[in-house]
Amino acid sequence: MTKTDSRRVVLAYSGGLDTSVMIAWLKEKHGLETIAVLVDAGRARNLEELRKKALAIGAAEAIVVDAKEEFAHDFVLPALMANALYEEKYPLVSALSRPLISKVLVEVAHKAGAGAVAHGCTAKGNDQVRFDLGIRALDPSLKVLAPAREWGMTREEAVTYAASHGIPVALTKSAPYSIDENLWGRAIECGPLEDPWAAPAEDAFSVTAPVAEAPAQPGILEIEFEAGEPVAAGGEEMTTVDLIKKVDTIAGAHGFGRIDMVENRLVGIKSREVYEAPGALALVTAHRELEDLVLPRELSHFKRIAEQKFADTAYNGGWFDPLMDALRAFMEETQLRVTGSVRLQFFKGACRVNGRKSPNSLYDFGLATYGGEDAFSHGAAQGFCELYGLPLKVWAKKQMVDGGY
Ligand code: ARG
């Protein structure tokens, strides 16, 4: 590690108004020179342009980090294995990228010998907690700065500050939303959406078609999984990043994947949230379905409890908490047999499963039949008993008692 320089700060730069103002503000108020970092977790646009903008505003350095693969493997796949949906609806789009960005910031700080990192969050949301906890977990010696919590500027004041410091501002009248997007989906907040009764306007969405414009014919898409990971879509094997993009595009074109909810934020605020995450929701639907086919009952039921804890912990900024390591290990263990295919049908805003198969299927597992002991000599039952180290008869008896047969 390079020697630490307390005058250098690594900033999670988005290119928007607040983090642009921050570059000038950190210099003016704290005498800090900024290393601006643009993290690409998918769906990022104009990165090179934004990098130049940071330099023009006065950043000492500005770098782009392509973290798409890391995001897909280390954050999205574990969330998919856990079928993670906060409050049973939200696939953790922003909650998954914050720990990734924290990790990148800490790595850059170490390389550059910076003594502090900064993020652009205000005091109202969850993202500040995710950054604060994430950075602290990875390196408690780094100072965490959150200028937007400190400076007390309204949006208008920030615009004025920008103007007086020669910072270009893209005027937001036509785009009244605060949008956070990555490979796993898009979060759309603010402006007209703050009224929970107001229907979201079409301009909030960019991946999902309005249902009225979705194709008149259903679309079929088969997803293949291997040990819990999606490996092929529509019969074509591809990388996780490409696969998510493909499912996203197909599901979105059929108008599937919009979420409109009132969410309980960690900071004690209820907020109206609009998301579009067609790929994430379609993959969770398919993955769950395959689990229903291959996971034994007790494991399946307990996993749902663990899934909820996983989603809550990730949502609340605990990605690097030891609890999360243990939950991830549990999830991975459950995925060993989650191999097979699920057929999805998309039509006019809906996604329905209409077929599933697996070499590890526990379906027609004897117990549903009245065939007596013979039923238990079925291959799948045999395999199940071997898996659990149970003699077939003992297991069968136990199931009959438990299951009330
Ligand atoms: N409510 C969501 C969450 O807490 C989305 C946050 C989106 N962040 C943003 N800066 N627009 O994860």
Coordinates of C-alpha atoms and ligand atoms in Angstrom, one line a residue:
M1 CA 0.0 0.0 0.0
T2 CA 1.3 3.5 -0.9
K3 CA 1.8 6.0 1.9
T4 CA -1.5 7.6 3.0
D5 CA -2.1 11.1 1.9
S6 CA -4.8 12.7 4.0
R7 CA -5.4 15.4 1.4
R8 CA -6.6 13.0 -1.2
V9 CA -10.2 11.7 -1.4
V10 CA -11.7 9.0 -3.7
L11 CA -15.2 10.0 -4.8
A12 CA -17.9 7.8 -6.1
Y13 CA -18.7 10.0 -9.1
S14 CA -21.9 9.7 -11.0
G15 CA -21.6 12.7 -13.3
G16 CA -24.7 14.2 -11.9
L17 CA -25.2 17.6 -10.2
D18 CA -24.3 16.7 -6.6
T19 CA -21.2 14.7 -7.2
S20 CA -20.0 17.3 -9.7
V21 CA -20.4 20.1 -7.2
M22 CA -18.6 17.9 -4.7
I23 CA -15.4 18.0 -6.6
A24 CA -15.2 21.7 -6.2
W25 CA -16.7 21.7 -2.7
L26 CA -14.2 19.2 -1.3
K27 CA -11.4 21.4 -2.5
E28 CA -12.9 24.6 -1.3
K29 CA -14.2 23.5 2.1
H30 CA -11.8 20.7 3.0
G31 CA -8.7 21.4 0.9
L32 CA -9.0 17.9 -0.6
E33 CA -8.0 16.8 -4.0
T34 CA -10.4 14.4 -5.6
I35 CA -9.9 11.2 -7.5
A36 CA -13.2 10.7 -9.2
V37 CA -14.3 7.1 -9.9
L38 CA -17.0 6.1 -12.3
V39 CA -18.1 2.5 -11.6
D40 CA -19.8 0.6 -14.5
A41 CA -22.1 -2.0 -13.1
G42 CA -24.0 -2.2 -16.3
R43 CA -26.3 0.2 -18.2
A44 CA -23.7 3.0 -17.7
R45 CA -23.7 5.6 -20.4
N46 CA -21.3 8.3 -21.6
L47 CA -18.5 7.2 -19.2
E48 CA -15.7 8.8 -21.1
E49 CA -17.6 12.0 -21.4
L50 CA -18.3 12.0 -17.7
R51 CA -14.7 11.2 -16.9
K52 CA -13.6 14.3 -18.9
K53 CA -16.2 16.3 -17.1
A54 CA -14.7 15.4 -13.7
L55 CA -11.3 16.5 -14.8
A56 CA -12.7 19.7 -16.3
I57 CA -14.3 20.5 -12.9
G58 CA -11.0 20.1 -11.2
A59 CA -10.6 16.4 -10.2
A60 CA -6.9 15.5 -9.8
E61 CA -7.7 12.1 -11.5
A62 CA -10.7 10.5 -13.0
I63 CA -11.0 6.9 -13.7
V64 CA -13.6 4.5 -15.1
V65 CA -13.8 1.0 -13.6
D66 CA -15.6 -1.7 -15.6
A67 CA -17.0 -3.8 -12.8
K68 CA -19.8 -5.6 -14.7
E69 CA -18.4 -9.1 -14.5
E70 CA -17.6 -8.7 -10.8
F71 CA -21.1 -7.3 -10.2
A72 CA -22.7 -10.2 -12.0
H73 CA -20.7 -12.9 -10.3
D74 CA -20.1 -11.7 -6.8
F75 CA -23.4 -9.7 -6.2
V76 CA -26.1 -10.6 -8.6
L77 CA -25.7 -14.4 -8.7
P78 CA -25.7 -14.7 -4.9
A79 CA -28.8 -12.6 -4.9
L80 CA -30.4 -14.8 -7.6
M81 CA -29.6 -18.0 -5.7
A82 CA -31.3 -16.4 -2.7
N83 CA -34.3 -15.3 -4.8
A84 CA -33.7 -12.0 -3.0
L85 CA -36.7 -9.6 -3.2
Y86 CA -37.0 -6.9 -0.5
E87 CA -40.5 -6.8 0.9
E88 CA -41.2 -9.6 -1.6
K89 CA -41.0 -7.2 -4.5
Y90 CA -37.8 -5.3 -5.0
P91 CA -34.8 -7.2 -6.5
L92 CA -32.2 -5.0 -4.6
V93 CA -30.9 -3.2 -7.7
S94 CA -29.2 -0.3 -5.9
A95 CA -28.6 -2.3 -2.7
L96 CA -26.4 -4.8 -4.6
S97 CA -24.3 -2.1 -6.4
R98 CA -23.4 -0.1 -3.3
P99 CA -21.2 -2.7 -1.7
L100 CA -19.6 -3.2 -5.1
I101 CA -18.9 0.5 -5.5
S102 CA -17.6 0.6 -1.9
K103 CA -15.2 -2.2 -2.7
V104 CA -13.9 -0.3 -5.8
L105 CA -13.5 2.9 -3.8
V106 CA -11.5 1.2 -1.1
E107 CA -9.3 -0.5 -3.7
V108 CA -8.7 2.8 -5.5
A109 CA -8.0 4.5 -2.2
H110 CA -5.4 1.9 -1.3
K111 CA -3.7 2.2 -4.7
A112 CA -3.7 5.9 -4.7
G113 CA -2.8 6.2 -1.0
A114 CA -5.9 8.3 -0.3
G115 CA -6.9 8.7 3.3
A116 CA -10.6 9.2 2.7
V117 CA -13.5 8.2 0.4
A118 CA -16.6 10.2 -0.4
H119 CA -20.1 9.4 -1.7
G120 CA -22.9 11.6 -3.0
C121 CA -25.7 10.4 -0.8
T122 CA -28.1 12.6 1.2
A123 CA -29.4 11.8 4.7
K124 CA -32.7 10.5 3.4
G125 CA -32.0 7.2 1.8
N126 CA -30.6 3.8 2.2
D127 CA -27.6 4.2 -0.1
Q128 CA -25.7 6.3 2.5
V129 CA -25.9 3.5 5.0
R130 CA -24.8 0.9 2.4
F131 CA -21.7 3.0 1.6
D132 CA -20.9 3.9 5.2
L133 CA -21.2 0.3 6.4
G134 CA -19.5 -1.2 3.3
I135 CA -16.5 1.1 3.4
R136 CA -16.1 0.7 7.1
A137 CA -16.3 -3.0 6.9
L138 CA -13.6 -3.1 4.2
D139 CA -11.2 -0.6 5.8
P140 CA -12.2 1.1 9.0
S141 CA -9.1 3.3 8.8
L142 CA -10.5 5.2 5.8
K143 CA -12.4 8.4 6.6
V144 CA -15.9 8.4 5.0
L145 CA -17.2 11.8 3.7
A146 CA -20.7 12.5 2.7
P147 CA -20.7 16.2 1.6
A148 CA -24.4 16.2 0.6
R149 CA -25.3 15.4 4.3
E150 CA -23.0 18.2 5.4
W151 CA -23.5 21.1 3.2
G152 CA -27.2 21.7 3.6
M153 CA -27.7 23.0 0.0
T154 CA -31.1 22.7 -1.7
R155 CA -31.1 21.6 -5.3
E156 CA -31.5 25.2 -6.4
E157 CA -28.5 26.2 -4.2
A158 CA -26.4 23.4 -5.7
V159 CA -27.3 24.7 -9.2
T160 CA -26.2 28.2 -8.1
Y161 CA -23.0 26.8 -6.6
A162 CA -22.3 24.9 -9.9
A163 CA -22.9 28.0 -12.0
S164 CA -20.6 30.1 -9.9
H165 CA -17.8 27.5 -10.1
G166 CA -18.1 26.9 -13.8
I167 CA -19.6 23.4 -13.4
P168 CA -21.8 22.4 -16.4
V169 CA -25.3 21.5 -15.3
A170 CA -27.6 19.4 -17.5
L171 CA -31.0 21.0 -16.8
T172 CA -33.5 18.6 -15.4
K173 CA -36.9 19.9 -16.4
S174 CA -37.5 17.2 -18.9
A175 CA -36.0 14.5 -16.6
P176 CA -37.5 15.1 -13.2
Y177 CA -36.4 11.7 -11.8
S178 CA -33.5 10.4 -9.7
I179 CA -32.5 7.2 -11.5
D180 CA -30.1 4.5 -10.4
E181 CA -29.5 1.8 -12.9
N182 CA -27.3 -1.3 -13.4
L183 CA -27.3 -4.7 -14.9
W184 CA -30.0 -6.0 -12.5
G185 CA -32.5 -3.2 -13.2
R186 CA -33.5 0.5 -12.8
A187 CA -34.7 2.4 -9.8
I188 CA -36.7 5.5 -10.6
E189 CA -37.5 8.0 -7.8
C190 CA -38.5 11.6 -7.1
G191 CA -40.4 14.3 -9.0
P192 CA -44.0 13.3 -9.8
L193 CA -43.5 9.8 -8.4
E194 CA -43.4 11.2 -4.8
D195 CA -47.2 11.3 -4.9
P196 CA -48.0 7.6 -4.3
W197 CA -51.4 8.0 -5.9
A198 CA -49.9 9.4 -9.2
A199 CA -49.5 6.8 -11.9
P200 CA -46.0 6.8 -13.3
A201 CA -45.7 8.4 -16.7
E202 CA -44.3 6.4 -19.5
D203 CA -41.1 8.5 -19.7
A204 CA -40.0 6.9 -16.4
F205 CA -39.4 3.6 -18.2
S206 CA -36.8 2.7 -20.7
V207 CA -36.6 -1.2 -20.8
T208 CA -40.2 -2.2 -20.4
A209 CA -42.8 -1.6 -23.1
P210 CA -46.2 -0.3 -22.2
V211 CA -48.5 -3.3 -22.1
A212 CA -50.7 -1.9 -24.8
E213 CA -47.7 -1.9 -27.2
A214 CA -46.4 -5.4 -26.2
P215 CA -46.5 -8.0 -28.9
A216 CA -49.9 -9.6 -29.6
Q217 CA -48.3 -13.1 -29.6
P218 CA -46.7 -14.7 -26.4
G219 CA -43.0 -15.1 -26.3
I220 CA -41.4 -18.3 -25.0
L221 CA -38.0 -18.4 -23.4
E222 CA -36.3 -21.4 -21.9
I223 CA -33.7 -20.7 -19.1
E224 CA -31.2 -23.4 -18.2
F225 CA -29.5 -23.5 -14.8
E226 CA -26.5 -25.3 -13.6
A227 CA -26.1 -25.5 -9.8
G228 CA -28.2 -22.5 -9.4
E229 CA -26.6 -20.3 -12.1
P230 CA -28.4 -19.5 -15.3
V231 CA -26.1 -20.7 -18.1
A232 CA -28.3 -20.6 -21.2
A233 CA -31.3 -18.6 -22.5
G234 CA -33.3 -19.6 -25.5
G235 CA -31.0 -22.6 -26.1
E236 CA -27.9 -20.4 -26.3
E237 CA -25.1 -20.6 -23.7
M238 CA -23.7 -17.3 -22.7
T239 CA -22.0 -15.3 -20.0
T240 CA -24.0 -14.2 -17.0
V241 CA -23.8 -10.6 -18.1
D242 CA -25.1 -11.4 -21.6
L243 CA -27.7 -13.7 -20.4
I244 CA -29.2 -11.2 -18.0
K245 CA -29.2 -8.6 -20.8
K246 CA -31.0 -11.0 -23.2
V247 CA -33.7 -12.0 -20.7
D248 CA -34.1 -8.3 -19.8
T249 CA -34.7 -7.3 -23.4
I250 CA -37.1 -10.1 -24.2
A251 CA -39.1 -9.8 -20.9
G252 CA -39.1 -6.0 -21.2
A253 CA -40.4 -6.0 -24.8
H254 CA -43.4 -8.0 -23.5
G255 CA -44.1 -5.3 -20.9
F256 CA -43.0 -7.5 -18.0
G257 CA -40.9 -6.3 -15.1
R258 CA -42.4 -3.0 -13.7
I259 CA -42.7 -2.6 -10.0
D260 CA -44.6 0.2 -8.3
M261 CA -44.4 0.0 -4.5
V262 CA -44.3 1.8 -1.2
E263 CA -41.2 0.6 0.4
N264 CA -40.0 0.8 4.0
R265 CA -36.6 2.4 4.0
L266 CA -34.0 1.5 6.7
V267 CA -33.9 5.1 7.8
G268 CA -37.6 5.0 8.8
I269 CA -39.2 6.7 5.8
K270 CA -41.8 5.1 3.6
S271 CA -41.1 5.9 0.0
R272 CA -42.9 5.4 -3.3
E273 CA -40.6 3.5 -5.5
V274 CA -40.8 2.6 -9.2
Y275 CA -38.5 0.0 -10.7
E276 CA -38.2 -1.9 -13.9
A277 CA -36.2 -5.1 -13.7
P278 CA -37.6 -7.5 -16.3
G279 CA -34.5 -9.7 -16.4
A280 CA -34.1 -9.9 -12.6
L281 CA -37.8 -10.7 -12.0
A282 CA -38.0 -13.3 -14.8
L283 CA -34.8 -15.0 -13.6
V284 CA -36.0 -15.1 -10.0
T285 CA -39.3 -16.6 -11.3
A286 CA -37.5 -19.3 -13.3
H287 CA -35.0 -20.0 -10.5
R288 CA -37.6 -20.4 -7.8
E289 CA -39.6 -22.7 -10.0
L290 CA -36.7 -25.0 -10.6
E291 CA -36.0 -25.1 -6.8
D292 CA -39.6 -26.1 -6.3
L293 CA -38.9 -29.1 -8.5
V294 CA -35.6 -30.2 -6.9
L295 CA -35.5 -29.0 -3.3
P296 CA -36.9 -31.3 -0.5
R297 CA -39.7 -29.7 1.4
E298 CA -38.0 -28.9 4.6
L299 CA -35.1 -27.3 2.9
S300 CA -37.3 -25.4 0.6
H301 CA -39.4 -24.0 3.4
F302 CA -36.4 -23.0 5.5
K303 CA -34.7 -21.5 2.5
R304 CA -37.6 -19.0 2.2
I305 CA -36.9 -17.8 5.7
A306 CA -33.2 -17.4 5.0
E307 CA -34.0 -15.7 1.7
Q308 CA -35.9 -13.0 3.5
K309 CA -33.1 -12.5 5.9
F310 CA -30.7 -12.3 3.0
A311 CA -32.8 -9.6 1.3
D312 CA -33.2 -7.6 4.5
T313 CA -29.5 -7.8 5.3
A314 CA -28.4 -6.7 1.8
Y315 CA -31.0 -4.0 1.7
N316 CA -29.9 -2.7 5.1
G317 CA -26.3 -2.3 4.0
G318 CA -25.0 -5.5 5.6
W319 CA -23.4 -7.1 2.5
F320 CA -20.0 -7.5 4.2
D321 CA -21.6 -8.5 7.6
P322 CA -20.5 -12.0 8.8
L323 CA -24.1 -13.0 8.7
M324 CA -24.1 -12.5 5.0
D325 CA -21.1 -14.8 4.5
A326 CA -22.9 -17.5 6.4
L327 CA -26.2 -16.9 4.5
R328 CA -24.3 -17.1 1.2
A329 CA -22.6 -20.3 2.2
F330 CA -26.1 -21.7 3.1
M331 CA -27.5 -20.6 -0.3
E332 CA -24.6 -22.1 -2.2
E333 CA -25.1 -25.4 -0.4
T334 CA -28.7 -25.4 -1.4
Q335 CA -27.9 -24.9 -5.1
L336 CA -25.9 -28.1 -5.7
R337 CA -28.9 -29.9 -7.2
V338 CA -30.5 -26.8 -8.8
T339 CA -29.8 -27.9 -12.4
G340 CA -32.4 -28.0 -15.1
S341 CA -34.6 -25.9 -17.3
V342 CA -37.6 -23.7 -16.9
R343 CA -39.8 -22.5 -19.7
L344 CA -41.2 -19.0 -19.4
Q345 CA -44.0 -17.5 -21.3
F346 CA -44.2 -13.7 -21.6
F347 CA -47.4 -12.1 -22.7
K348 CA -48.8 -8.6 -22.2
G349 CA -47.0 -7.7 -19.0
A350 CA -47.0 -11.2 -17.5
C351 CA -44.4 -13.8 -17.1
R352 CA -45.7 -17.3 -16.5
V353 CA -43.9 -20.6 -16.0
N354 CA -45.3 -23.3 -18.2
G355 CA -42.8 -26.1 -17.9
R356 CA -39.9 -27.3 -15.8
K357 CA -37.5 -30.2 -15.9
S358 CA -34.4 -31.4 -14.1
P359 CA -32.2 -34.5 -13.8
N360 CA -32.6 -34.0 -10.0
S361 CA -36.4 -33.7 -10.1
L362 CA -38.1 -34.9 -6.9
Y363 CA -41.5 -34.7 -8.6
D364 CA -43.7 -37.8 -8.5
F365 CA -41.9 -38.6 -5.4
G366 CA -44.0 -41.6 -4.4
L367 CA -45.7 -40.0 -1.5
A368 CA -48.5 -38.5 -3.6
T369 CA -49.4 -42.0 -4.7
Y370 CA -51.3 -44.6 -2.7
G371 CA -49.1 -47.3 -4.1
G372 CA -47.7 -48.6 -0.7
E373 CA -44.1 -49.4 -0.1
D374 CA -43.3 -49.9 -3.8
A375 CA -43.7 -46.2 -4.3
F376 CA -40.7 -45.5 -2.1
S377 CA -38.3 -47.6 -4.2
H378 CA -38.6 -45.0 -6.9
G379 CA -35.2 -43.8 -8.0
A380 CA -35.6 -40.2 -6.8
A381 CA -36.7 -41.3 -3.3
Q382 CA -33.6 -43.6 -3.2
G383 CA -31.4 -40.7 -4.2
F384 CA -33.0 -38.4 -1.7
C385 CA -32.4 -40.9 1.1
E386 CA -28.8 -41.4 0.1
L387 CA -28.4 -37.7 0.1
Y388 CA -29.6 -37.4 3.6
G389 CA -28.0 -40.6 4.8
L390 CA -31.4 -42.0 5.7
P391 CA -32.5 -45.6 5.3
L392 CA -35.4 -45.5 2.8
K393 CA -37.9 -47.0 5.3
V394 CA -37.0 -44.7 8.1
W395 CA -37.3 -41.7 5.9
A396 CA -40.6 -42.9 4.4
K397 CA -42.0 -43.3 7.9
K398 CA -40.9 -39.9 9.0
Q399 CA -42.4 -38.3 5.9
M400 CA -45.7 -40.1 6.5
V401 CA -45.8 -38.8 10.1
D402 CA -44.7 -35.3 9.1
G403 CA -46.8 -35.1 6.1
G404 CA -49.9 -36.4 7.9
Y405 CA -50.4 -39.3 5.5
Ligands
ARG1 N1 -35.1 2.6 -2.8 C1 -34.1 1.8 -3.5 C2 -33.1 1.3 -2.5 O1 -33.1 1.7 -1.4 C3 -33.5 2.6 -4.6 C4 -32.5 3.6 -4.3 C5 -32.1 4.3 -5.6 N2 -31.0 5.2 -5.4 C6 -30.9 6.4 -6.0 N3 -29.9 7.1 -5.7 N4 -31.8 6.8 -6.9 O2 -32.4 0.4 -2.8

